[in-house]
Amino acid sequence: MKTLTLSAPAKLNLFLHINGRREDGYHELETLFTFLDFGDELAFTLTSNQQEIVICGDTAGIPLEDNLIYKAAKILEPYKKIADGVDIHLNKQLPMGGGVGGGSSDAATTLLALNTLWQCQLTIPELAKLGLQLGADVPVFVEGKTAVAHGVGEQLEPIDIAQKWYLVVAPPVHVSTALVFTHPDLPRNTPKLKNGWKLSDTGNDCQTLVKKLYPEVEKTLAWLLKYAPTKMTGTGACCFAEFENREAALRVLETLPSSWQGFIAQNTSESICHRQLRAWQN
């Protein structure tokens, strides 16, 4: 049967500002998402069993009902125009819960792939709206363009930024996003961006709190800062340092403490998943 293999790229939040808290508990924020040319890989194979959605590979014992790949497939199932089921194989490369969007990216890639294979014929905005039911970051990956997100993350403003090399480091700790966003010490009053804003004037409003709650993140940031400009992405725990070329990033990666994971990647203006899907369709 037909197989489609696509990447689910990592993302970085180059800044994250929290502007306030709404009555429903959600936070108003502004953040710059960019995609990397590194990520998980998913292979989608159509099967003759029309009711079956099978997930295999590096699923790390996640119950099916909690698996975002499975949820994405189920949410798209009512729209399919053919009877086939699907086998989905995940090759996991990104750290789980690290702030690089692994689960959200996997879900978005699933929506994009099955929209094609199942001939659902949904538009990107329609897929993004479905993706929002799976998580606030999923629409960003569905849209697939470097963008500033506003509101609760659903208002996307595409933006062009310079291409850089990044060393992304995952310390051996899992940060609870819920703990961070409900913590009384989290800043929630950063003014909204003004016209003509510069990336150099931005920061991550979660970083100081996460450093206090998770000393391993503080240690990671301090270590990377010896070599290059450094920030935490999202609510962590992953941190990244920015380099002008691959060789400089590689030299630092080679000295990485053994208890940390790390990878090198470039940012891309368009998600590699979208490029691969377009090439497959042509």
PDB file of C-alpha atoms in Angstrom:
ATOM      1  CA  MET A   1       0.000   0.000   0.000  1.00  0.00           C
ATOM      2  CA  LYS A   2       0.986   3.658  -0.386  1.00  0.00           C
ATOM      3  CA  THR A   3       3.445   5.094   2.199  1.00  0.00           C
ATOM      4  CA  LEU A   4       4.144   8.766   2.886  1.00  0.00           C
ATOM      5  CA  THR A   5       7.121   9.682   5.099  1.00  0.00           C
ATOM      6  CA  LEU A   6       7.312  13.187   6.562  1.00  0.00           C
ATOM      7  CA  SER A   7       9.321  15.059   9.183  1.00  0.00           C
ATOM      8  CA  ALA A   8       7.762  16.609  12.272  1.00  0.00           C
ATOM      9  CA  PRO A   9      10.195  19.482  12.826  1.00  0.00           C
ATOM     10  CA  ALA A  10      11.292  21.012  16.105  1.00  0.00           C
ATOM     11  CA  LYS A  11      10.399  24.615  16.850  1.00  0.00           C
ATOM     12  CA  LEU A  12      12.078  27.258  18.937  1.00  0.00           C
ATOM     13  CA  ASN A  13      10.418  30.161  20.712  1.00  0.00           C
ATOM     14  CA  LEU A  14      12.955  32.912  20.028  1.00  0.00           C
ATOM     15  CA  PHE A  15      11.076  34.987  22.584  1.00  0.00           C
ATOM     16  CA  LEU A  16       8.032  34.494  24.830  1.00  0.00           C
ATOM     17  CA  HIS A  17       6.231  37.458  26.400  1.00  0.00           C
ATOM     18  CA  ILE A  18       3.205  37.120  28.684  1.00  0.00           C
ATOM     19  CA  ASN A  19       0.976  40.193  28.396  1.00  0.00           C
ATOM     20  CA  GLY A  20      -1.790  39.267  30.825  1.00  0.00           C
ATOM     21  CA  ARG A  21      -4.224  36.629  32.027  1.00  0.00           C
ATOM     22  CA  ARG A  22      -7.784  36.299  30.746  1.00  0.00           C
ATOM     23  CA  GLU A  23     -10.867  35.574  32.833  1.00  0.00           C
ATOM     24  CA  ASP A  24     -10.967  32.008  31.472  1.00  0.00           C
ATOM     25  CA  GLY A  25      -7.484  31.372  32.891  1.00  0.00           C
ATOM     26  CA  TYR A  26      -5.635  31.392  29.574  1.00  0.00           C
ATOM     27  CA  HIS A  27      -2.684  33.750  29.172  1.00  0.00           C
ATOM     28  CA  GLU A  28      -2.387  36.489  26.558  1.00  0.00           C
ATOM     29  CA  LEU A  29       1.058  36.142  25.038  1.00  0.00           C
ATOM     30  CA  GLU A  30       3.351  37.073  22.186  1.00  0.00           C
ATOM     31  CA  THR A  31       5.958  34.628  20.934  1.00  0.00           C
ATOM     32  CA  LEU A  32       8.109  34.118  17.862  1.00  0.00           C
ATOM     33  CA  PHE A  33       8.037  30.566  16.500  1.00  0.00           C
ATOM     34  CA  THR A  34      10.671  29.378  14.056  1.00  0.00           C
ATOM     35  CA  PHE A  35      11.107  25.857  12.700  1.00  0.00           C
ATOM     36  CA  LEU A  36      14.287  23.784  12.589  1.00  0.00           C
ATOM     37  CA  ASP A  37      15.500  21.379   9.908  1.00  0.00           C
ATOM     38  CA  PHE A  38      15.568  18.569  12.493  1.00  0.00           C
ATOM     39  CA  GLY A  39      12.735  16.592  14.045  1.00  0.00           C
ATOM     40  CA  ASP A  40      10.820  13.359  14.433  1.00  0.00           C
ATOM     41  CA  GLU A  41       9.973  11.245  11.390  1.00  0.00           C
ATOM     42  CA  LEU A  42       6.575   9.667  10.718  1.00  0.00           C
ATOM     43  CA  ALA A  43       5.727   7.089   8.053  1.00  0.00           C
ATOM     44  CA  PHE A  44       2.055   6.733   7.067  1.00  0.00           C
ATOM     45  CA  THR A  45       0.950   3.564   5.250  1.00  0.00           C
ATOM     46  CA  LEU A  46      -2.634   3.084   4.075  1.00  0.00           C
ATOM     47  CA  THR A  47      -4.198  -0.280   4.990  1.00  0.00           C
ATOM     48  CA  SER A  48      -7.247  -2.170   3.773  1.00  0.00           C
ATOM     49  CA  ASN A  49      -8.788  -2.215   7.277  1.00  0.00           C
ATOM     50  CA  GLN A  50     -10.915   0.918   7.077  1.00  0.00           C
ATOM     51  CA  GLN A  51     -11.580   1.251  10.807  1.00  0.00           C
ATOM     52  CA  GLU A  52      -8.016   0.708  11.980  1.00  0.00           C
ATOM     53  CA  ILE A  53      -5.522   3.358  13.086  1.00  0.00           C
ATOM     54  CA  VAL A  54      -2.322   1.664  14.277  1.00  0.00           C
ATOM     55  CA  ILE A  55       0.509   3.612  15.952  1.00  0.00           C
ATOM     56  CA  CYS A  56       3.888   1.909  16.280  1.00  0.00           C
ATOM     57  CA  GLY A  57       7.540   2.803  16.800  1.00  0.00           C
ATOM     58  CA  ASP A  58       8.850   5.094  19.547  1.00  0.00           C
ATOM     59  CA  THR A  59       5.600   5.753  21.401  1.00  0.00           C
ATOM     60  CA  ALA A  60       7.217   5.271  24.841  1.00  0.00           C
ATOM     61  CA  GLY A  61       4.219   3.472  26.315  1.00  0.00           C
ATOM     62  CA  ILE A  62       1.845   6.435  25.935  1.00  0.00           C
ATOM     63  CA  PRO A  63      -1.779   5.208  26.194  1.00  0.00           C
ATOM     64  CA  LEU A  64      -3.530   5.423  22.831  1.00  0.00           C
ATOM     65  CA  GLU A  65      -6.197   7.818  24.104  1.00  0.00           C
ATOM     66  CA  ASP A  66      -3.427  10.245  25.229  1.00  0.00           C
ATOM     67  CA  ASN A  67      -1.347   9.924  22.047  1.00  0.00           C
ATOM     68  CA  LEU A  68      -1.558  13.144  19.995  1.00  0.00           C
ATOM     69  CA  ILE A  69      -0.799  11.264  16.762  1.00  0.00           C
ATOM     70  CA  TYR A  70      -3.779   8.975  17.347  1.00  0.00           C
ATOM     71  CA  LYS A  71      -5.980  11.909  18.406  1.00  0.00           C
ATOM     72  CA  ALA A  72      -5.051  13.801  15.226  1.00  0.00           C
ATOM     73  CA  ALA A  73      -5.954  10.801  13.066  1.00  0.00           C
ATOM     74  CA  LYS A  74      -9.282  10.315  14.866  1.00  0.00           C
ATOM     75  CA  ILE A  75     -10.221  13.977  14.560  1.00  0.00           C
ATOM     76  CA  LEU A  76      -9.668  13.785  10.781  1.00  0.00           C
ATOM     77  CA  GLU A  77     -11.441  10.453  10.295  1.00  0.00           C
ATOM     78  CA  PRO A  78     -14.948  11.921   9.687  1.00  0.00           C
ATOM     79  CA  TYR A  79     -13.591  13.877   6.703  1.00  0.00           C
ATOM     80  CA  LYS A  80     -11.911  11.031   4.807  1.00  0.00           C
ATOM     81  CA  LYS A  81     -13.103  10.273   1.278  1.00  0.00           C
ATOM     82  CA  ILE A  82     -11.615   6.751   1.047  1.00  0.00           C
ATOM     83  CA  ALA A  83     -12.191   3.657   3.173  1.00  0.00           C
ATOM     84  CA  ASP A  84      -8.565   2.819   4.030  1.00  0.00           C
ATOM     85  CA  GLY A  85      -7.177   2.694   7.558  1.00  0.00           C
ATOM     86  CA  VAL A  86      -3.590   3.690   8.346  1.00  0.00           C
ATOM     87  CA  ASP A  87      -0.450   2.400  10.042  1.00  0.00           C
ATOM     88  CA  ILE A  88       1.677   5.222  11.492  1.00  0.00           C
ATOM     89  CA  HIS A  89       5.301   4.560  12.457  1.00  0.00           C
ATOM     90  CA  LEU A  90       7.049   7.140  14.663  1.00  0.00           C
ATOM     91  CA  ASN A  91      10.832   7.539  14.713  1.00  0.00           C
ATOM     92  CA  LYS A  92      11.304   9.795  17.755  1.00  0.00           C
ATOM     93  CA  GLN A  93      14.273  12.173  17.648  1.00  0.00           C
ATOM     94  CA  LEU A  94      13.048  15.108  19.734  1.00  0.00           C
ATOM     95  CA  PRO A  95      13.032  15.126  23.561  1.00  0.00           C
ATOM     96  CA  MET A  96       9.548  14.737  25.026  1.00  0.00           C
ATOM     97  CA  GLY A  97       8.217  17.693  26.986  1.00  0.00           C
ATOM     98  CA  GLY A  98      11.267  19.811  26.256  1.00  0.00           C
ATOM     99  CA  GLY A  99       9.625  22.896  24.801  1.00  0.00           C
ATOM    100  CA  VAL A 100      10.583  22.134  21.180  1.00  0.00           C
ATOM    101  CA  GLY A 101       7.050  21.088  20.241  1.00  0.00           C
ATOM    102  CA  GLY A 102       7.594  17.379  19.599  1.00  0.00           C
ATOM    103  CA  GLY A 103       4.048  16.208  20.386  1.00  0.00           C
ATOM    104  CA  SER A 104       2.366  19.181  18.695  1.00  0.00           C
ATOM    105  CA  SER A 105       4.568  18.784  15.633  1.00  0.00           C
ATOM    106  CA  ASP A 106       3.765  15.059  15.413  1.00  0.00           C
ATOM    107  CA  ALA A 107       0.040  15.889  15.570  1.00  0.00           C
ATOM    108  CA  ALA A 108       0.306  18.560  12.862  1.00  0.00           C
ATOM    109  CA  THR A 109       2.295  16.280  10.556  1.00  0.00           C
ATOM    110  CA  THR A 110      -0.382  13.614  11.048  1.00  0.00           C
ATOM    111  CA  LEU A 111      -3.129  16.075  10.066  1.00  0.00           C
ATOM    112  CA  LEU A 112      -1.205  17.196   6.968  1.00  0.00           C
ATOM    113  CA  ALA A 113      -0.314  13.652   5.879  1.00  0.00           C
ATOM    114  CA  LEU A 114      -3.755  12.111   6.348  1.00  0.00           C
ATOM    115  CA  ASN A 115      -5.497  15.091   4.765  1.00  0.00           C
ATOM    116  CA  THR A 116      -3.581  14.079   1.631  1.00  0.00           C
ATOM    117  CA  LEU A 117      -3.720  10.270   1.919  1.00  0.00           C
ATOM    118  CA  TRP A 118      -7.383  10.139   2.963  1.00  0.00           C
ATOM    119  CA  GLN A 119      -8.275  12.778   0.337  1.00  0.00           C
ATOM    120  CA  CYS A 120     -10.026  14.926   2.951  1.00  0.00           C
ATOM    121  CA  GLN A 121      -9.485  18.078   0.861  1.00  0.00           C
ATOM    122  CA  LEU A 122      -9.434  20.385   3.890  1.00  0.00           C
ATOM    123  CA  THR A 123      -7.627  23.718   3.583  1.00  0.00           C
ATOM    124  CA  ILE A 124      -4.681  24.669   5.792  1.00  0.00           C
ATOM    125  CA  PRO A 125      -6.861  27.086   7.854  1.00  0.00           C
ATOM    126  CA  GLU A 126      -9.445  24.309   8.326  1.00  0.00           C
ATOM    127  CA  LEU A 127      -6.731  21.875   9.450  1.00  0.00           C
ATOM    128  CA  ALA A 128      -5.300  24.514  11.796  1.00  0.00           C
ATOM    129  CA  LYS A 129      -8.731  25.001  13.381  1.00  0.00           C
ATOM    130  CA  LEU A 130      -8.994  21.238  13.972  1.00  0.00           C
ATOM    131  CA  GLY A 131      -5.453  21.253  15.347  1.00  0.00           C
ATOM    132  CA  LEU A 132      -6.363  23.845  17.966  1.00  0.00           C
ATOM    133  CA  GLN A 133      -8.533  21.164  19.619  1.00  0.00           C
ATOM    134  CA  LEU A 134      -5.340  19.134  20.153  1.00  0.00           C
ATOM    135  CA  GLY A 135      -3.169  21.918  21.572  1.00  0.00           C
ATOM    136  CA  ALA A 136      -2.381  25.632  21.320  1.00  0.00           C
ATOM    137  CA  ASP A 137       0.853  25.039  19.355  1.00  0.00           C
ATOM    138  CA  VAL A 138      -0.580  22.614  16.783  1.00  0.00           C
ATOM    139  CA  PRO A 139      -1.932  25.325  14.408  1.00  0.00           C
ATOM    140  CA  VAL A 140       1.557  26.862  14.191  1.00  0.00           C
ATOM    141  CA  PHE A 141       2.956  23.588  12.861  1.00  0.00           C
ATOM    142  CA  VAL A 142      -0.013  23.131  10.514  1.00  0.00           C
ATOM    143  CA  GLU A 143       0.535  26.613   9.043  1.00  0.00           C
ATOM    144  CA  GLY A 144       4.256  25.856   8.813  1.00  0.00           C
ATOM    145  CA  LYS A 145       5.706  29.371   8.601  1.00  0.00           C
ATOM    146  CA  THR A 146       7.948  31.356  10.942  1.00  0.00           C
ATOM    147  CA  ALA A 147       5.511  33.666  12.714  1.00  0.00           C
ATOM    148  CA  VAL A 148       4.783  35.827  15.723  1.00  0.00           C
ATOM    149  CA  ALA A 149       1.823  34.394  17.620  1.00  0.00           C
ATOM    150  CA  HIS A 150      -0.545  36.674  19.539  1.00  0.00           C
ATOM    151  CA  GLY A 151      -3.534  36.107  21.829  1.00  0.00           C
ATOM    152  CA  VAL A 152      -3.403  32.615  23.326  1.00  0.00           C
ATOM    153  CA  GLY A 153      -1.178  31.647  20.401  1.00  0.00           C
ATOM    154  CA  GLU A 154      -3.842  31.277  17.732  1.00  0.00           C
ATOM    155  CA  GLN A 155      -3.301  34.613  15.897  1.00  0.00           C
ATOM    156  CA  LEU A 156      -0.318  34.123  13.588  1.00  0.00           C
ATOM    157  CA  GLU A 157       1.631  36.896  11.868  1.00  0.00           C
ATOM    158  CA  PRO A 158       4.222  35.479   9.383  1.00  0.00           C
ATOM    159  CA  ILE A 159       7.638  37.121   9.632  1.00  0.00           C
ATOM    160  CA  ASP A 160      11.021  36.874   7.892  1.00  0.00           C
ATOM    161  CA  ILE A 161      14.085  36.380  10.093  1.00  0.00           C
ATOM    162  CA  ALA A 162      17.751  35.636   9.437  1.00  0.00           C
ATOM    163  CA  GLN A 163      18.873  32.028   9.130  1.00  0.00           C
ATOM    164  CA  LYS A 164      21.115  30.906  11.993  1.00  0.00           C
ATOM    165  CA  TRP A 165      22.607  27.711  13.386  1.00  0.00           C
ATOM    166  CA  TYR A 166      21.382  26.549  16.778  1.00  0.00           C
ATOM    167  CA  LEU A 167      22.701  24.132  19.362  1.00  0.00           C
ATOM    168  CA  VAL A 168      19.663  22.851  21.274  1.00  0.00           C
ATOM    169  CA  VAL A 169      20.332  21.171  24.626  1.00  0.00           C
ATOM    170  CA  ALA A 170      17.884  19.069  26.653  1.00  0.00           C
ATOM    171  CA  PRO A 171      18.869  18.644  30.324  1.00  0.00           C
ATOM    172  CA  PRO A 172      17.571  15.510  32.100  1.00  0.00           C
ATOM    173  CA  VAL A 173      14.548  17.199  33.685  1.00  0.00           C
ATOM    174  CA  HIS A 174      10.879  17.574  32.737  1.00  0.00           C
ATOM    175  CA  VAL A 175       9.333  21.015  33.259  1.00  0.00           C
ATOM    176  CA  SER A 176       5.638  21.126  34.144  1.00  0.00           C
ATOM    177  CA  THR A 177       4.015  23.738  31.885  1.00  0.00           C
ATOM    178  CA  ALA A 178       0.963  23.791  34.177  1.00  0.00           C
ATOM    179  CA  LEU A 179       3.140  24.545  37.212  1.00  0.00           C
ATOM    180  CA  VAL A 180       4.886  27.401  35.399  1.00  0.00           C
ATOM    181  CA  PHE A 181       1.712  29.054  34.088  1.00  0.00           C
ATOM    182  CA  THR A 182      -0.131  28.829  37.419  1.00  0.00           C
ATOM    183  CA  HIS A 183       2.825  29.964  39.555  1.00  0.00           C
ATOM    184  CA  PRO A 184       2.304  33.276  41.394  1.00  0.00           C
ATOM    185  CA  ASP A 185       5.861  34.422  40.548  1.00  0.00           C
ATOM    186  CA  LEU A 186       5.358  34.235  36.776  1.00  0.00           C
ATOM    187  CA  PRO A 187       5.500  37.745  35.206  1.00  0.00           C
ATOM    188  CA  ARG A 188       2.218  38.524  33.455  1.00  0.00           C
ATOM    189  CA  ASN A 189       2.497  42.215  32.580  1.00  0.00           C
ATOM    190  CA  THR A 190       5.003  42.537  29.724  1.00  0.00           C
ATOM    191  CA  PRO A 191       3.877  45.350  27.364  1.00  0.00           C
ATOM    192  CA  LYS A 192       2.823  44.281  23.877  1.00  0.00           C
ATOM    193  CA  LEU A 193       5.287  44.679  21.024  1.00  0.00           C
ATOM    194  CA  LYS A 194       5.413  48.069  19.356  1.00  0.00           C
ATOM    195  CA  ASN A 195       6.068  48.735  15.668  1.00  0.00           C
ATOM    196  CA  GLY A 196       9.764  48.502  14.852  1.00  0.00           C
ATOM    197  CA  TRP A 197      10.556  46.053  17.679  1.00  0.00           C
ATOM    198  CA  LYS A 198      13.897  44.238  17.587  1.00  0.00           C
ATOM    199  CA  LEU A 199      14.640  40.637  18.517  1.00  0.00           C
ATOM    200  CA  SER A 200      17.510  41.874  20.692  1.00  0.00           C
ATOM    201  CA  ASP A 201      14.969  43.652  22.935  1.00  0.00           C
ATOM    202  CA  THR A 202      12.956  40.497  23.662  1.00  0.00           C
ATOM    203  CA  GLY A 203      13.245  37.683  26.207  1.00  0.00           C
ATOM    204  CA  ASN A 204      11.485  34.695  27.741  1.00  0.00           C
ATOM    205  CA  ASP A 205       9.189  35.640  30.623  1.00  0.00           C
ATOM    206  CA  CYS A 206       9.206  32.049  31.906  1.00  0.00           C
ATOM    207  CA  GLN A 207      12.980  31.720  32.079  1.00  0.00           C
ATOM    208  CA  THR A 208      13.728  33.281  35.493  1.00  0.00           C
ATOM    209  CA  LEU A 209      11.005  31.253  37.224  1.00  0.00           C
ATOM    210  CA  VAL A 210      11.989  27.982  35.530  1.00  0.00           C
ATOM    211  CA  LYS A 211      15.640  28.539  36.498  1.00  0.00           C
ATOM    212  CA  LYS A 212      14.520  28.916  40.126  1.00  0.00           C
ATOM    213  CA  LEU A 213      12.269  25.840  40.060  1.00  0.00           C
ATOM    214  CA  TYR A 214      14.634  23.624  38.047  1.00  0.00           C
ATOM    215  CA  PRO A 215      18.348  24.132  38.871  1.00  0.00           C
ATOM    216  CA  GLU A 216      19.367  21.842  35.987  1.00  0.00           C
ATOM    217  CA  VAL A 217      17.887  24.353  33.522  1.00  0.00           C
ATOM    218  CA  GLU A 218      19.833  27.171  35.192  1.00  0.00           C
ATOM    219  CA  LYS A 219      23.001  25.088  34.892  1.00  0.00           C
ATOM    220  CA  THR A 220      22.328  24.428  31.189  1.00  0.00           C
ATOM    221  CA  LEU A 221      21.780  28.112  30.411  1.00  0.00           C
ATOM    222  CA  ALA A 222      24.937  29.120  32.283  1.00  0.00           C
ATOM    223  CA  TRP A 223      27.000  26.494  30.441  1.00  0.00           C
ATOM    224  CA  LEU A 224      25.747  27.515  26.990  1.00  0.00           C
ATOM    225  CA  LEU A 225      26.152  31.214  27.756  1.00  0.00           C
ATOM    226  CA  LYS A 226      29.918  30.700  27.960  1.00  0.00           C
ATOM    227  CA  TYR A 227      29.910  30.086  24.202  1.00  0.00           C
ATOM    228  CA  ALA A 228      27.082  32.083  22.586  1.00  0.00           C
ATOM    229  CA  PRO A 229      23.858  34.069  23.133  1.00  0.00           C
ATOM    230  CA  THR A 230      21.468  31.694  24.899  1.00  0.00           C
ATOM    231  CA  LYS A 231      17.784  31.387  25.821  1.00  0.00           C
ATOM    232  CA  MET A 232      15.284  28.795  26.995  1.00  0.00           C
ATOM    233  CA  THR A 233      12.577  27.797  24.505  1.00  0.00           C
ATOM    234  CA  GLY A 234       8.944  27.891  25.636  1.00  0.00           C
ATOM    235  CA  THR A 235       8.642  26.735  29.237  1.00  0.00           C
ATOM    236  CA  GLY A 236      11.748  24.543  28.832  1.00  0.00           C
ATOM    237  CA  ALA A 237      13.532  22.438  29.680  1.00  0.00           C
ATOM    238  CA  CYS A 238      15.350  22.766  26.334  1.00  0.00           C
ATOM    239  CA  CYS A 239      17.734  25.688  25.930  1.00  0.00           C
ATOM    240  CA  PHE A 240      19.418  26.935  22.770  1.00  0.00           C
ATOM    241  CA  ALA A 241      22.503  28.883  21.758  1.00  0.00           C
ATOM    242  CA  GLU A 242      22.780  30.789  18.477  1.00  0.00           C
ATOM    243  CA  PHE A 243      25.780  30.477  16.143  1.00  0.00           C
ATOM    244  CA  GLU A 244      26.738  31.974  12.783  1.00  0.00           C
ATOM    245  CA  ASN A 245      27.961  28.656  11.340  1.00  0.00           C
ATOM    246  CA  ARG A 246      27.657  24.904  11.867  1.00  0.00           C
ATOM    247  CA  GLU A 247      31.321  24.387  12.735  1.00  0.00           C
ATOM    248  CA  ALA A 248      31.152  26.699  15.763  1.00  0.00           C
ATOM    249  CA  ALA A 249      28.019  24.941  17.043  1.00  0.00           C
ATOM    250  CA  LEU A 250      29.585  21.523  16.472  1.00  0.00           C
ATOM    251  CA  ARG A 251      32.669  22.404  18.517  1.00  0.00           C
ATOM    252  CA  VAL A 252      30.460  23.212  21.512  1.00  0.00           C
ATOM    253  CA  LEU A 253      28.271  20.120  21.002  1.00  0.00           C
ATOM    254  CA  GLU A 254      31.392  17.939  21.187  1.00  0.00           C
ATOM    255  CA  THR A 255      32.038  19.166  24.756  1.00  0.00           C
ATOM    256  CA  LEU A 256      28.434  18.648  25.935  1.00  0.00           C
ATOM    257  CA  PRO A 257      28.153  17.027  29.404  1.00  0.00           C
ATOM    258  CA  SER A 258      27.240  13.350  29.019  1.00  0.00           C
ATOM    259  CA  SER A 259      23.982  13.627  31.004  1.00  0.00           C
ATOM    260  CA  TRP A 260      22.537  16.128  28.496  1.00  0.00           C
ATOM    261  CA  GLN A 261      21.145  15.520  25.016  1.00  0.00           C
ATOM    262  CA  GLY A 262      21.873  17.948  22.208  1.00  0.00           C
ATOM    263  CA  PHE A 263      21.476  18.499  18.486  1.00  0.00           C
ATOM    264  CA  ILE A 264      22.438  21.089  15.875  1.00  0.00           C
ATOM    265  CA  ALA A 265      19.985  22.522  13.359  1.00  0.00           C
ATOM    266  CA  GLN A 266      19.244  25.535  11.177  1.00  0.00           C
ATOM    267  CA  ASN A 267      16.030  27.501  11.267  1.00  0.00           C
ATOM    268  CA  THR A 268      13.856  27.475   8.144  1.00  0.00           C
ATOM    269  CA  SER A 269      11.295  30.044   6.984  1.00  0.00           C
ATOM    270  CA  GLU A 270       8.960  27.185   6.019  1.00  0.00           C
ATOM    271  CA  SER A 271       8.476  23.871   7.816  1.00  0.00           C
ATOM    272  CA  ILE A 272      10.408  21.007   6.188  1.00  0.00           C
ATOM    273  CA  CYS A 273       7.211  18.958   6.500  1.00  0.00           C
ATOM    274  CA  HIS A 274       5.464  21.299   4.066  1.00  0.00           C
ATOM    275  CA  ARG A 275       8.361  21.116   1.605  1.00  0.00           C
ATOM    276  CA  GLN A 276       8.394  17.316   1.731  1.00  0.00           C
ATOM    277  CA  LEU A 277       4.624  17.099   1.287  1.00  0.00           C
ATOM    278  CA  ARG A 278       4.718  19.411  -1.731  1.00  0.00           C
ATOM    279  CA  ALA A 279       7.504  17.352  -3.328  1.00  0.00           C
ATOM    280  CA  TRP A 280       5.539  14.119  -2.725  1.00  0.00           C
ATOM    281  CA  GLN A 281       2.380  15.578  -4.261  1.00  0.00           C
ATOM    282  CA  ASN A 282       4.284  16.674  -7.365  1.00  0.00           C
TER     283      ASN A 282
END
